[in-house]
Amino acid sequence: MPHRARTIAVAVLAAASTVLATAGCSGAGGGGDAGGAKTINVLMVNNPQMMDIQKLTADNFTKRTGITVNYTVLPENDVRDKISQEFSSQAGQYDVATISNFEVPFYAKNGWLTPLDDHVAKDSAFNQADILPPMTASLTAADGKLYAEPFYGESSFLMYRKDVFAAKGLTMPEKPTWQQVADLAAKADGAQPGMKGICLRGQPGWGQLFAPLTTVVNTFGGTWFTKDWQAQVNSPEFTQATKFYVDLVRKHGEAGAPQAGFTECLNNFIQGKVAMWYDATSAAGSIEASSSPVAGKAGYALAPVNRTASSGWLYTWAWGIQKASKNADNAWKFISWASSSEYEQLVGSQLGWAKVPDGKRASLYANPQYQQAAAAFYKVTEQAITTADPSNPGVQPRPAPGIQFVGIPEFTDLGTQVSQGVSSAIAGRTSVEQALADGQRLAEQVAEKYRGK
């Protein structure tokens, strides 16, 4: 493996553990007294795009504005817990955090976020109209106010090794069904020494295992709840989808699947340990980076389906300002830079256009440099994002928006607890039926609360 590629792989692996980092010259972020008027504290997830901005901040944003940014970087499950604790208590330790279109509606309702409309209106350099409409809509709360700006947006799609498929005489349909994917996984399993057919998340967490799995449930005809709040976790459709997913990853999935999340699957794909991977479109930038050993070898297809016409999710890691922040103006200056086309240009010129945090600005998809660097995936990514429909993701009406999640606060605990049982099923320690029977009882408790409203 080339040195730079090895460096990337090590960096991504290292990101699985807690990292505390600072882009400026001061100490660790998160301290209530850390920094002053020219310092902001940012709490964010440890995805590769965030690791890039951490590297670029001091020499660009801080150098230009004089604002030091203290980053605290945590794995996904940990950062979600910490952000929830921080924002619900309004402790004010962090000025900015990476939140998503899942949190924005009820964080805004609870008064935990600063509305951004006035900041946007006063910032002539920030082109809000360039933000893809599904992203702006997903970060606008019921009161009509905008509460976050996307750092990158994503849907989901299927990534596969074109060279491996060619060597085995396999063909990936443009819009595959899940059964076709399962058949291809069986044929690609063992295509190279140590290579498995597919990588699917098995790590517990509503935002880990249940991100891809809920899209499978949707397209198999299942749902967490009916429109009138009847729990459906042990329904035939939900069970069929979960058994399909568990059986596929147990038969042809990655080693250590019960512990594998986004980062682990990214490493598996980049290191040639799997022939396919169903996950976030945002992964393509790392796969096609100039230092990636599989750059140019990957193909991309729309999210696999069964009964629905499409099944890709809609998600954005976005920047939100805590209501209790005393540095809202400087926090906005950071967001205005981090979510700007200027930042996209910076990443393109310094790290490569394939690594630009995409999925948020229409102008990027018209940029010839980006089109050339992202030729393998930008069209299917744009199609997946612009066709995702959080209000109608399955075959039946839903009581709350969301494709890979149910847009209610209780879903964090519910999804995580049910995912623990499904992850145990992947590990062979319980059955899918038992995991979902336990999940049905938990879901019924949530449903009963909403039926009473």
Short mmCIF file of N, CA, C and O in Angstrom, two decimals, residues 8 87 143 425:
data_model
loop_
_atom_site.label_atom_id
_atom_site.label_comp_id
_atom_site.label_asym_id
_atom_site.label_seq_id
_atom_site.Cartn_x
_atom_site.Cartn_y
_atom_site.Cartn_z
N ILE A 8 -3.88 7.49 5.06
CA ILE A 8 -5.32 7.73 5.12
C ILE A 8 -6.01 6.63 5.89
O ILE A 8 -6.84 6.86 6.75
N PHE A 87 -26.79 20.26 24.51
CA PHE A 87 -27.83 21.18 24.05
C PHE A 87 -29.06 21.14 24.95
O PHE A 87 -29.72 22.17 25.15
N ASP A 143 -41.57 26.20 12.57
CA ASP A 143 -41.86 27.63 12.67
C ASP A 143 -41.39 28.41 11.45
O ASP A 143 -41.49 29.64 11.41
N ALA A 425 -28.21 -10.57 16.68
CA ALA A 425 -28.61 -11.58 15.69
C ALA A 425 -27.53 -11.75 14.63
O ALA A 425 -27.26 -12.87 14.17
#
